[in-house]
PDB file of C-alpha atoms and ligand atoms in Angstrom:
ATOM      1  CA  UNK A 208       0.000   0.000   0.000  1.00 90.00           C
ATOM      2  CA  UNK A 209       1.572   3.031  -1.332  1.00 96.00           C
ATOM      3  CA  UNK A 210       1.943   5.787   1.441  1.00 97.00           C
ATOM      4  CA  UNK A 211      -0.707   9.119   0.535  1.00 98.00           C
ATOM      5  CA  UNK A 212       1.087  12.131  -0.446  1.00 98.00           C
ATOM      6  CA  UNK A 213      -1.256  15.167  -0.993  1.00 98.00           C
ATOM      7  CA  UNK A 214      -0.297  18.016  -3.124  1.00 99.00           C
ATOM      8  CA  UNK A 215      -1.915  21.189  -2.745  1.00 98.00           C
ATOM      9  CA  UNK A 216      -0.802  23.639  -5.605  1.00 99.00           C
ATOM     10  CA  UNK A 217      -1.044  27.256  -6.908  1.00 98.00           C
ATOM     11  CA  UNK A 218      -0.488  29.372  -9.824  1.00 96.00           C
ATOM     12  CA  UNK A 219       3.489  28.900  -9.014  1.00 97.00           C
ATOM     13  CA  UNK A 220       3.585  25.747 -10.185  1.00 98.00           C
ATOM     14  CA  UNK A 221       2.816  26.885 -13.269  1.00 98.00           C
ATOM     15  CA  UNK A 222       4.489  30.036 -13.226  1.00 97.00           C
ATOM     16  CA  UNK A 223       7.614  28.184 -15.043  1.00 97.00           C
ATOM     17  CA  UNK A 224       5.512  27.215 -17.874  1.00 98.00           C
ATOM     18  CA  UNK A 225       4.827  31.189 -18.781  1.00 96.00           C
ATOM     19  CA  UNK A 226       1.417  31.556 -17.109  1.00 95.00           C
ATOM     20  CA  UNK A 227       1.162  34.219 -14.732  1.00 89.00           C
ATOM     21  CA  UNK A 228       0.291  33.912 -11.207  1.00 90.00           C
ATOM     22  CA  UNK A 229      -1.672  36.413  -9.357  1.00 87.00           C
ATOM     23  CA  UNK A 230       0.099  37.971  -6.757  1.00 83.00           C
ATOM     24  CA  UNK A 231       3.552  38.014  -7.633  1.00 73.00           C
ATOM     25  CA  UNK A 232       5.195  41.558  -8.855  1.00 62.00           C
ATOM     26  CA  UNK A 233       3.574  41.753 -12.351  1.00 61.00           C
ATOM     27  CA  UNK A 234       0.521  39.618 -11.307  1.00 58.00           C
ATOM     28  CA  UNK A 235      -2.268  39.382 -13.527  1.00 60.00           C
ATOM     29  CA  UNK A 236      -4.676  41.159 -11.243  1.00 63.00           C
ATOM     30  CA  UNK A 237      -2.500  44.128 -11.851  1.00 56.00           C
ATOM     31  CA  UNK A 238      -4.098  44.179 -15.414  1.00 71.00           C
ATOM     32  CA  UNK A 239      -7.562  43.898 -14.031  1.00 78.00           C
ATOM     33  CA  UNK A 240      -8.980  44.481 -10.903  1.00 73.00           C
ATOM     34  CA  UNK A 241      -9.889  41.309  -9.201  1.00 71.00           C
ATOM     35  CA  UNK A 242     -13.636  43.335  -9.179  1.00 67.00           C
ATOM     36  CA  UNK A 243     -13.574  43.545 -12.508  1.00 75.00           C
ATOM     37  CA  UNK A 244     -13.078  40.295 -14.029  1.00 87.00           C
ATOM     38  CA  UNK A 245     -13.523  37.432 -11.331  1.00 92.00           C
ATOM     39  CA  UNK A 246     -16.985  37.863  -9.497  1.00 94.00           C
ATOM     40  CA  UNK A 247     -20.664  37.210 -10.401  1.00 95.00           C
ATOM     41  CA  UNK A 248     -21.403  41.005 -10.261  1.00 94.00           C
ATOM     42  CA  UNK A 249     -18.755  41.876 -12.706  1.00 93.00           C
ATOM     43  CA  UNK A 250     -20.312  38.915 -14.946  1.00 95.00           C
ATOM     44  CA  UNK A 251     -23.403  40.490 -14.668  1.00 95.00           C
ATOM     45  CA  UNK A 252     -22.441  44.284 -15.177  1.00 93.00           C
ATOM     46  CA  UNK A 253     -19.348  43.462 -18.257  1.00 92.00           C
ATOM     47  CA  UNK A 254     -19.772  39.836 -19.640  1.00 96.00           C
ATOM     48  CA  UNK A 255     -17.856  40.411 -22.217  1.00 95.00           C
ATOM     49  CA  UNK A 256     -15.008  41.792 -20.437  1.00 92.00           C
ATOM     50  CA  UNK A 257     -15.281  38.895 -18.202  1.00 94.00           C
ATOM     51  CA  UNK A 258     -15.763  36.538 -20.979  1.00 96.00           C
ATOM     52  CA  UNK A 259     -12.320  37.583 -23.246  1.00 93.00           C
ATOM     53  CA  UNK A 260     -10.395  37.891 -19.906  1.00 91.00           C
ATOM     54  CA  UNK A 261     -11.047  33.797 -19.409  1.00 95.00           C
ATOM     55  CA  UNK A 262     -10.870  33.495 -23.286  1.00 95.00           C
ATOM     56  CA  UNK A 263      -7.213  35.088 -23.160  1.00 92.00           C
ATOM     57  CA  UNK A 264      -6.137  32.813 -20.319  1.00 93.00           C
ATOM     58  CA  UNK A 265      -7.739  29.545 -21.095  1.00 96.00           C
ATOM     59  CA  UNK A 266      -5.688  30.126 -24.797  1.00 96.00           C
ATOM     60  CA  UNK A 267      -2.462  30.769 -23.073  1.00 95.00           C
ATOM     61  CA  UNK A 268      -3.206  27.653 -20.806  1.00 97.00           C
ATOM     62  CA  UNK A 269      -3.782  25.677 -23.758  1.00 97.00           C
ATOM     63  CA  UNK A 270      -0.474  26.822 -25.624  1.00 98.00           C
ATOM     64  CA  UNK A 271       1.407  26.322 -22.169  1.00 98.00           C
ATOM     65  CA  UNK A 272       3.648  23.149 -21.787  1.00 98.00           C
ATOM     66  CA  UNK A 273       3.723  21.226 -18.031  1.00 98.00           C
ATOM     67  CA  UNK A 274       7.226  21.741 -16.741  1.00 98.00           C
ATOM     68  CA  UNK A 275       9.638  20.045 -14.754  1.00 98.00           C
ATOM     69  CA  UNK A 276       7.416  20.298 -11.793  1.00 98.00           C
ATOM     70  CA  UNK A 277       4.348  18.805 -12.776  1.00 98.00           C
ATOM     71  CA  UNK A 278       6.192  16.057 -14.379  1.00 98.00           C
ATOM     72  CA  UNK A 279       8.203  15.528 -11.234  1.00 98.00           C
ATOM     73  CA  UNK A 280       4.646  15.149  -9.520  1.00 98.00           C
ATOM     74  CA  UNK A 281       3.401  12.379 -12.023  1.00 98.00           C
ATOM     75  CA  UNK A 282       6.838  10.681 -11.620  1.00 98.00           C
ATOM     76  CA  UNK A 283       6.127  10.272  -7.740  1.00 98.00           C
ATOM     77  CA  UNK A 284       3.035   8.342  -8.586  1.00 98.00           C
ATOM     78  CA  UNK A 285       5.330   5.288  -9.009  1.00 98.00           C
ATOM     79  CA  UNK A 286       6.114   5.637  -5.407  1.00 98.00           C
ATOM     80  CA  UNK A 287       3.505   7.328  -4.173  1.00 98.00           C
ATOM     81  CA  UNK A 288      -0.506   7.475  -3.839  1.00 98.00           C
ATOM     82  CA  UNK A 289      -0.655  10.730  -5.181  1.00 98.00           C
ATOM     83  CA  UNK A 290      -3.596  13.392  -4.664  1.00 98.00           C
ATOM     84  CA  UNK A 291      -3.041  16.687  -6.277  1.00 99.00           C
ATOM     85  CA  UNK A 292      -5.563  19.896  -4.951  1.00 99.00           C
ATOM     86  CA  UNK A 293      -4.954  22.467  -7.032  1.00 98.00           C
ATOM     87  CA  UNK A 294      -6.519  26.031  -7.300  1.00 98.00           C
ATOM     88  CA  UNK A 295      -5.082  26.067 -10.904  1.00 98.00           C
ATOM     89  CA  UNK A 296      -7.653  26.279 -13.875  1.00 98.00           C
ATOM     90  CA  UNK A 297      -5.002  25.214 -16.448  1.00 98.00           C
ATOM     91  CA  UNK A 298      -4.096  21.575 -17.614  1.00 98.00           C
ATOM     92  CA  UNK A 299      -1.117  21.229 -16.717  1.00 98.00           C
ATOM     93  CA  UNK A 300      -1.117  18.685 -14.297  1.00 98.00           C
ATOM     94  CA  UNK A 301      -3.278  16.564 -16.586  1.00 98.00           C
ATOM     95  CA  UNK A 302      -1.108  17.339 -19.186  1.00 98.00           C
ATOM     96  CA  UNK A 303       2.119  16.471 -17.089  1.00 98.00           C
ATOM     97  CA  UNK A 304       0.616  13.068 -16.224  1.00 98.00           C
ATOM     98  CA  UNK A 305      -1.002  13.557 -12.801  1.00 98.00           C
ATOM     99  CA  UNK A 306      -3.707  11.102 -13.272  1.00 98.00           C
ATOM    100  CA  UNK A 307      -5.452  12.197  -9.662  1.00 98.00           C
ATOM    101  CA  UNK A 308      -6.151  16.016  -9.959  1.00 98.00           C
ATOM    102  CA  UNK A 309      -8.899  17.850  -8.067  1.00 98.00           C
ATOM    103  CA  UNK A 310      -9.850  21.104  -9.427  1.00 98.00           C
ATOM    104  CA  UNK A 311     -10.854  23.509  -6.267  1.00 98.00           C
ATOM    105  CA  UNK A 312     -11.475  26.452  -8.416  1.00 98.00           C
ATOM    106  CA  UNK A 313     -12.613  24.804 -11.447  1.00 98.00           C
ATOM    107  CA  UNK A 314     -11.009  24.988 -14.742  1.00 98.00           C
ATOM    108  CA  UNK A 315     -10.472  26.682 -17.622  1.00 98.00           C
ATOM    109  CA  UNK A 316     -11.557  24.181 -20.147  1.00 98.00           C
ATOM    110  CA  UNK A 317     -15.158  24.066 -18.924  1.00 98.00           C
ATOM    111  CA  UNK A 318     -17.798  26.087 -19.316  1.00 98.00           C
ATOM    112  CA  UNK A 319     -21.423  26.204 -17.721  1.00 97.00           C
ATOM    113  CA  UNK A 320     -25.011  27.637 -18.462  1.00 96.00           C
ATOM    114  CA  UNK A 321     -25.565  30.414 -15.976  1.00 92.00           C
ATOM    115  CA  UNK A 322     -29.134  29.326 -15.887  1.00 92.00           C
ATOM    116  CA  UNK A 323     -28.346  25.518 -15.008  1.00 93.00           C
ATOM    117  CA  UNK A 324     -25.111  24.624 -13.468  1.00 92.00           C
ATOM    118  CA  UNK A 325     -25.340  21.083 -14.085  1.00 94.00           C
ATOM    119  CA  UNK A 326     -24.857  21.986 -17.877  1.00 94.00           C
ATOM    120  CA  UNK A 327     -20.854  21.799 -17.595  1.00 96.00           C
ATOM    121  CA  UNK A 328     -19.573  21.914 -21.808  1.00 97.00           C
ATOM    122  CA  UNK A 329     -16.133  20.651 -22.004  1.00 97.00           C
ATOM    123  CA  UNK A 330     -14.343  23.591 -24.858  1.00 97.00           C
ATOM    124  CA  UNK A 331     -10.976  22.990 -24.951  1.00 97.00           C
ATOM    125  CA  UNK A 332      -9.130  26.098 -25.912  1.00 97.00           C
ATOM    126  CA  UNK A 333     -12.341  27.914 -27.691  1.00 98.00           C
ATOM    127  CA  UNK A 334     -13.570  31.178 -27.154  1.00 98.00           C
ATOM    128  CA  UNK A 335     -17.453  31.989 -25.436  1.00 98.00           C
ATOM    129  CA  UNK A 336     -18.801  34.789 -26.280  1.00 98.00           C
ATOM    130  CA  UNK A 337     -21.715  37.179 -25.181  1.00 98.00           C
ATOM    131  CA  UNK A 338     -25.111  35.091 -27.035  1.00 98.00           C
ATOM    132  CA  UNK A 339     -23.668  31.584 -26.690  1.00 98.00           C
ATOM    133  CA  UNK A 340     -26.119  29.587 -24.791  1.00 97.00           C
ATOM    134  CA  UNK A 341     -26.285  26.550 -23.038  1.00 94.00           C
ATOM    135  CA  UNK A 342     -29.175  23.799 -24.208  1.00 93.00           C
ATOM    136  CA  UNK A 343     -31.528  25.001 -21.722  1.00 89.00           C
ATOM    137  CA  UNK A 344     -30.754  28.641 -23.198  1.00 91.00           C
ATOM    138  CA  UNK A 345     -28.633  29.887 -20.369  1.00 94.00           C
ATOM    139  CA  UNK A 346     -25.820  32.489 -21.664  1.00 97.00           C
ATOM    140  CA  UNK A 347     -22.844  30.312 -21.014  1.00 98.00           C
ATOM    141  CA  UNK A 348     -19.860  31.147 -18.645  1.00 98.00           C
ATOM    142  CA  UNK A 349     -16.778  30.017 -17.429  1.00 98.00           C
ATOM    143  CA  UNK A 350     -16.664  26.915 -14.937  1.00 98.00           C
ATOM    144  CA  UNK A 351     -14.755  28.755 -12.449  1.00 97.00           C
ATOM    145  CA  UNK A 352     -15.032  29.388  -8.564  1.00 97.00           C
ATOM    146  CA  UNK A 353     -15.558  33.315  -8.974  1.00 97.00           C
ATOM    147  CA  UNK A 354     -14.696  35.802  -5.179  1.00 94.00           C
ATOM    148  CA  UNK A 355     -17.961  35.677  -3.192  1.00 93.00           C
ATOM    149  CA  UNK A 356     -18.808  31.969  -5.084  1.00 96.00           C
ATOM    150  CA  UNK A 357     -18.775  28.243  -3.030  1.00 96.00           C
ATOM    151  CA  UNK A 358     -16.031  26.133  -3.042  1.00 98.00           C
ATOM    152  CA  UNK A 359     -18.246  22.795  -4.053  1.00 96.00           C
ATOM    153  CA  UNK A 360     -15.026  21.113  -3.895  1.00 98.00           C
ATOM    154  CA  UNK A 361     -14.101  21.589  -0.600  1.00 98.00           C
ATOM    155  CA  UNK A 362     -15.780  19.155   1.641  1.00 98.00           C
ATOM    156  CA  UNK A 363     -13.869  16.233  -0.684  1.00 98.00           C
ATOM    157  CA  UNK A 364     -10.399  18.047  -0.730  1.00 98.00           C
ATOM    158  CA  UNK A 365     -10.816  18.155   3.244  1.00 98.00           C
ATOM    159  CA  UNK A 366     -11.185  14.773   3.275  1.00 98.00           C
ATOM    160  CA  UNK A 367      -8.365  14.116   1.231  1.00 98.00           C
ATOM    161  CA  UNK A 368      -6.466  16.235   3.689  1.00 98.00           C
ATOM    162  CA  UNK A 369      -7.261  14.474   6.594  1.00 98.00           C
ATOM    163  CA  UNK A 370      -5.803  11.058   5.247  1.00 98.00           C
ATOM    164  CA  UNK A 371      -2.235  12.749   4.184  1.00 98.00           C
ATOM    165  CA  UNK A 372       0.958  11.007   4.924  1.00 98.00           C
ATOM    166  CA  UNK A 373       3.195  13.922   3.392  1.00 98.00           C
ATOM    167  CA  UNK A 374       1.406  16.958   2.797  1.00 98.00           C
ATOM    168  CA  UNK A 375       3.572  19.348   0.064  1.00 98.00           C
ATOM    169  CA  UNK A 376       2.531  22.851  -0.530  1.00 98.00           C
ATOM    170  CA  UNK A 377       3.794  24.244  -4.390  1.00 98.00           C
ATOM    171  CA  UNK A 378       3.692  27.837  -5.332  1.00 98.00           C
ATOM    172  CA  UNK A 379       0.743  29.412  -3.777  1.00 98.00           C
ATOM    173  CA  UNK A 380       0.677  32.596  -1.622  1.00 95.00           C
ATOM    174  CA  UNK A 381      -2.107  30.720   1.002  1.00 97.00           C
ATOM    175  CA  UNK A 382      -3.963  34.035   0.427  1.00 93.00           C
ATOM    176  CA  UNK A 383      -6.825  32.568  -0.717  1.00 94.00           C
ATOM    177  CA  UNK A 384      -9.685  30.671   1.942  1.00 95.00           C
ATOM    178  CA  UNK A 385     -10.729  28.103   1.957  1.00 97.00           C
ATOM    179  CA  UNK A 386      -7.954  26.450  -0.014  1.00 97.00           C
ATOM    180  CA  UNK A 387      -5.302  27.890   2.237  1.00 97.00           C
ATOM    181  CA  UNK A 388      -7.154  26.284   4.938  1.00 97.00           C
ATOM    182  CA  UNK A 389      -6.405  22.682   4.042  1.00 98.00           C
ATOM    183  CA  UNK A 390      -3.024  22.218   5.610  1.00 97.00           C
ATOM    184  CA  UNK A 391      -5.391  22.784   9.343  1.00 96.00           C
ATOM    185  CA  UNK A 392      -6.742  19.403   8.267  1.00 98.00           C
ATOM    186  CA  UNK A 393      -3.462  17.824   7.702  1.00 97.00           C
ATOM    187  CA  UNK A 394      -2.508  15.234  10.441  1.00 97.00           C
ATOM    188  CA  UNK A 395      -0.167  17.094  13.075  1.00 95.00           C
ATOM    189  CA  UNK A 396       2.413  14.061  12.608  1.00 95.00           C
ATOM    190  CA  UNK A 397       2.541  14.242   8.959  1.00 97.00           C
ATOM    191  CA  UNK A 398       5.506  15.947   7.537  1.00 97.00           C
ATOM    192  CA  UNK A 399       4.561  19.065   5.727  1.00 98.00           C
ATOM    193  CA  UNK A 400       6.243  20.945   3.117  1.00 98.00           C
ATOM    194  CA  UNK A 401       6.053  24.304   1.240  1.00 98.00           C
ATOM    195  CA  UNK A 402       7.935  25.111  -2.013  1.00 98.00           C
ATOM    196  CA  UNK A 403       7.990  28.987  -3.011  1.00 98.00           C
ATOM    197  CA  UNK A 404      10.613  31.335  -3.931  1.00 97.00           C
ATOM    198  CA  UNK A 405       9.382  33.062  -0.631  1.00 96.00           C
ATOM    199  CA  UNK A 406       8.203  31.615   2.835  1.00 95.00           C
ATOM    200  CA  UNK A 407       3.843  32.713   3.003  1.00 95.00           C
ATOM    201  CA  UNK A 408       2.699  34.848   5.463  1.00 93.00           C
ATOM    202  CA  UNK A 409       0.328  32.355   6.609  1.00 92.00           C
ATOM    203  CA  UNK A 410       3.090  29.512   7.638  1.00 93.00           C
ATOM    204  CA  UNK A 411       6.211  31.454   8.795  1.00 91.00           C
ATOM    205  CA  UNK A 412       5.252  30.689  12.556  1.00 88.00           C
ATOM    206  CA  UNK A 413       4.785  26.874  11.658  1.00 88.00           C
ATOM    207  CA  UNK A 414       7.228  25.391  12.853  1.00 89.00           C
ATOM    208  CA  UNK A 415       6.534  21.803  11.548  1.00 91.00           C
ATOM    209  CA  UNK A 416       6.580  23.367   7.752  1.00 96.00           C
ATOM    210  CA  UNK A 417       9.291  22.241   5.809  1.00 97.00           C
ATOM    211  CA  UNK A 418      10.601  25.110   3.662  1.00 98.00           C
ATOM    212  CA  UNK A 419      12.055  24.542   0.772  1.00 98.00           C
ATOM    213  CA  UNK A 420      12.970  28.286  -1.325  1.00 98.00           C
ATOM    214  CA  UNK A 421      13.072  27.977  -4.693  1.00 98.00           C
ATOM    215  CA  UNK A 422      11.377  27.213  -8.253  1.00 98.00           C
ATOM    216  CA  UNK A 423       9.264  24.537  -8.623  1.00 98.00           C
ATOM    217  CA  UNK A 424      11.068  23.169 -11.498  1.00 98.00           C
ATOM    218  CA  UNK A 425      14.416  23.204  -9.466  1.00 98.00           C
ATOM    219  CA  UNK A 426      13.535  22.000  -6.031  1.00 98.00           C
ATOM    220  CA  UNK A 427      10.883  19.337  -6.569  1.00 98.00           C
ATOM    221  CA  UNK A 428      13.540  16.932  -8.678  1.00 97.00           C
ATOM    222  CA  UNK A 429      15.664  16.848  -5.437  1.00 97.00           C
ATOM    223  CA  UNK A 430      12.869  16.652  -2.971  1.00 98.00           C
ATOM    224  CA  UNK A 431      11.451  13.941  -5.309  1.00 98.00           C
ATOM    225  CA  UNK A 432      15.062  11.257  -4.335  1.00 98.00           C
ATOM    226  CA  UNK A 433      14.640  12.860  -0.266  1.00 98.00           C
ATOM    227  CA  UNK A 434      11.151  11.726   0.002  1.00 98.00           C
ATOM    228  CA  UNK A 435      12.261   8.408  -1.874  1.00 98.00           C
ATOM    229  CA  UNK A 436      14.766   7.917   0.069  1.00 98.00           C
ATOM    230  CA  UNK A 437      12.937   8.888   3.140  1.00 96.00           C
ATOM    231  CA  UNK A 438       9.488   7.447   3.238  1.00 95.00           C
ATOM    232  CA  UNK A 439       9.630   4.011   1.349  1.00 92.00           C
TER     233      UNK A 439
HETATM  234  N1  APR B1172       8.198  28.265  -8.079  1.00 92.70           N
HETATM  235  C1  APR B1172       7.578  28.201  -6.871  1.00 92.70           C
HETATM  236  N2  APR B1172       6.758  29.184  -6.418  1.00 92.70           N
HETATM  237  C2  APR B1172       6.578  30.262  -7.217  1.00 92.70           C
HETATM  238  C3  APR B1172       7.191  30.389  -8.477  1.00 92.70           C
HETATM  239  C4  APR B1172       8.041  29.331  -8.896  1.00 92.70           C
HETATM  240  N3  APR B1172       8.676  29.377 -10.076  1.00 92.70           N
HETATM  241  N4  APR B1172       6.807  31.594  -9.019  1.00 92.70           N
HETATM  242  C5  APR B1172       5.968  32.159  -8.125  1.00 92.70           C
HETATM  243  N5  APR B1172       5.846  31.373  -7.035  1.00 92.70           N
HETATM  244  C6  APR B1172       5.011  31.590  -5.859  1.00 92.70           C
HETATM  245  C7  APR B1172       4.897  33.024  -5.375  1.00 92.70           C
HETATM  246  O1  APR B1172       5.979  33.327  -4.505  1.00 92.70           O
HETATM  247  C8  APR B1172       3.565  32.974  -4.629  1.00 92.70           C
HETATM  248  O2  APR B1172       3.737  32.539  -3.289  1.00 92.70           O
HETATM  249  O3  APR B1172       3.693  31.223  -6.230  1.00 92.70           O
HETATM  250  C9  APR B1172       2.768  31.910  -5.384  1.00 92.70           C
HETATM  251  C10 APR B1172       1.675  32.501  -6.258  1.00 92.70           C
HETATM  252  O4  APR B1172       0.716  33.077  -5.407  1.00 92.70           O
HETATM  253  P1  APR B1172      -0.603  33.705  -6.050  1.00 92.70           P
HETATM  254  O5  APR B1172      -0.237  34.546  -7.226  1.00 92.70           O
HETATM  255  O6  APR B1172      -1.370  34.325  -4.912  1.00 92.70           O
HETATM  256  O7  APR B1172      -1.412  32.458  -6.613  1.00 92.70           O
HETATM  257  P2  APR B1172      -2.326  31.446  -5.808  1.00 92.70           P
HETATM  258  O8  APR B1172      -1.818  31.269  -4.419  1.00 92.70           O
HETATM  259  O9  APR B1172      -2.454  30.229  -6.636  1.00 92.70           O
HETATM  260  O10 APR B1172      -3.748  32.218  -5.777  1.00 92.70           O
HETATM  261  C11 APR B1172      -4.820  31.498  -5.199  1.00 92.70           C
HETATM  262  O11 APR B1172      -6.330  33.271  -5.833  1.00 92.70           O
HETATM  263  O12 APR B1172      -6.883  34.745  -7.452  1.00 92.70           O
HETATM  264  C12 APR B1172      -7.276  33.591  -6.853  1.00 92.70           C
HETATM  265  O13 APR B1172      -8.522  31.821  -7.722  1.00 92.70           O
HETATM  266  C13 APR B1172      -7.289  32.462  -7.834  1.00 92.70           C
HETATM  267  O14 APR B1172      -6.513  30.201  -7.535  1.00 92.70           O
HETATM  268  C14 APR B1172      -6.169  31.555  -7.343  1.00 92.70           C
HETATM  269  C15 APR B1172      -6.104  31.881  -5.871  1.00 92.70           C
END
């Protein structure tokens, strides 16, 4: 029985692979306001400002290549029984060969009816625009967890938390509830660990975080043989 190693991830991971993350110095939300693009009001005052800003990013997704990171991540699966929690939208774990992938925030690809939810249309890379409807005639909009939205995947991704052996934290700020509330359910004897070029706010008086500084794509490879070497 292969020992559970959950992954919770953010926009770092796929930083390396030329999508932007949110926070960082030259963040995305420094072209839009957060108001302006991610929320059911601005969907409802601009939709099609909202609309090209997820058509722009769900085409760079789609021209994006996983990077050493995610691919380290799908390697471990040979060792490991590997959960990834990610409040990515892109592919690239998928794409990388993670083959257990929960999407917290939903995902890029997908689209919904805003009149039925249940209506999720899988569109690859393609555009929506203002006047494209759903069957049951619902304009249709991005399957994404918007500010001010639930978190329908949280309940599972606690769950998954609670049964962690390892617990690794990739490139994300832990800004963001109730995602960066999942390491609370993390058993207080498993060994946790955080990879970012800087330490978050949110675990620097942890002391039973592991912190590992550095790119994804540099650090995971060697943390990959430790945890090898380590745990089996
Ligand atoms: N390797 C590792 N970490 C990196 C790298 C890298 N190459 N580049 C950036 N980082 C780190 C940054 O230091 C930062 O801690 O990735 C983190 C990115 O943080 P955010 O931009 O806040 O992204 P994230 O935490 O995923 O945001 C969470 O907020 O806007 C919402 O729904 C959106 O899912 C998103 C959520």
């Amino acid at each position: 029985m292969k020992k559970s190693l959950v992954v919770l991830t953010g926009a770092g991971i796929s930083a390396e692979s030329g999508l932007k993350t949110f926070r960082d110095g030259n963040g995305l939300w420094e072209n839009h306001k957060v108001e302006d693009v991610a929320t059911p009001e601005a969907f409802a005052a601009n939709p099609a400002l909202v609309l090209k800003f997820y058509n722009e990013r769900r085409k760079a997704a789609a021209e994006a290549k996983p990077n050493a990171a995610h691919k380290t991540l799908a390697e471990l699966e040979e060792y490991f029984d590997v959960k990834i929690i990610t409040q990515n939208v892109d592919d690239l774990h998928e794409r990388g060969g993670s083959s257990n992938v929960l999407h917290l925030h939903g995902e890029l690809s997908k689209v919904r009816s805003d009149v039925n939810p249940s209506e999720i249309i899988d569109i690859g890379s393609k555009p929506i625009n203002v006047g494209d409807k759903g069957k049951c005639g619902g304009q249709l909009r991005p399957h994404i967890v918007w500010f001010g939205e639930a978190v329908p995947m949280i309940e599972p991704s606690i769950e998954i938390c609670e049964q962690a052996a390892i617990f690794l934290v990739i490139g994300t700020s832990l800004q963001v509830y109730p995602a960066a509330g999942l390491i609370r359910y993390v058993p207080r004897n498993s060994p946790k660990y955080i990879i970012d070029k800087v330490l978050p706010a949110s675990a620097q008086n942890d002391k039973n975080i592991v912190f590992l500084e550095g790119a994804a794509s540099v650090v995971l490879p060697d943390l990959k043989k430790k945890l090898i070497e380590e745990f089996l």
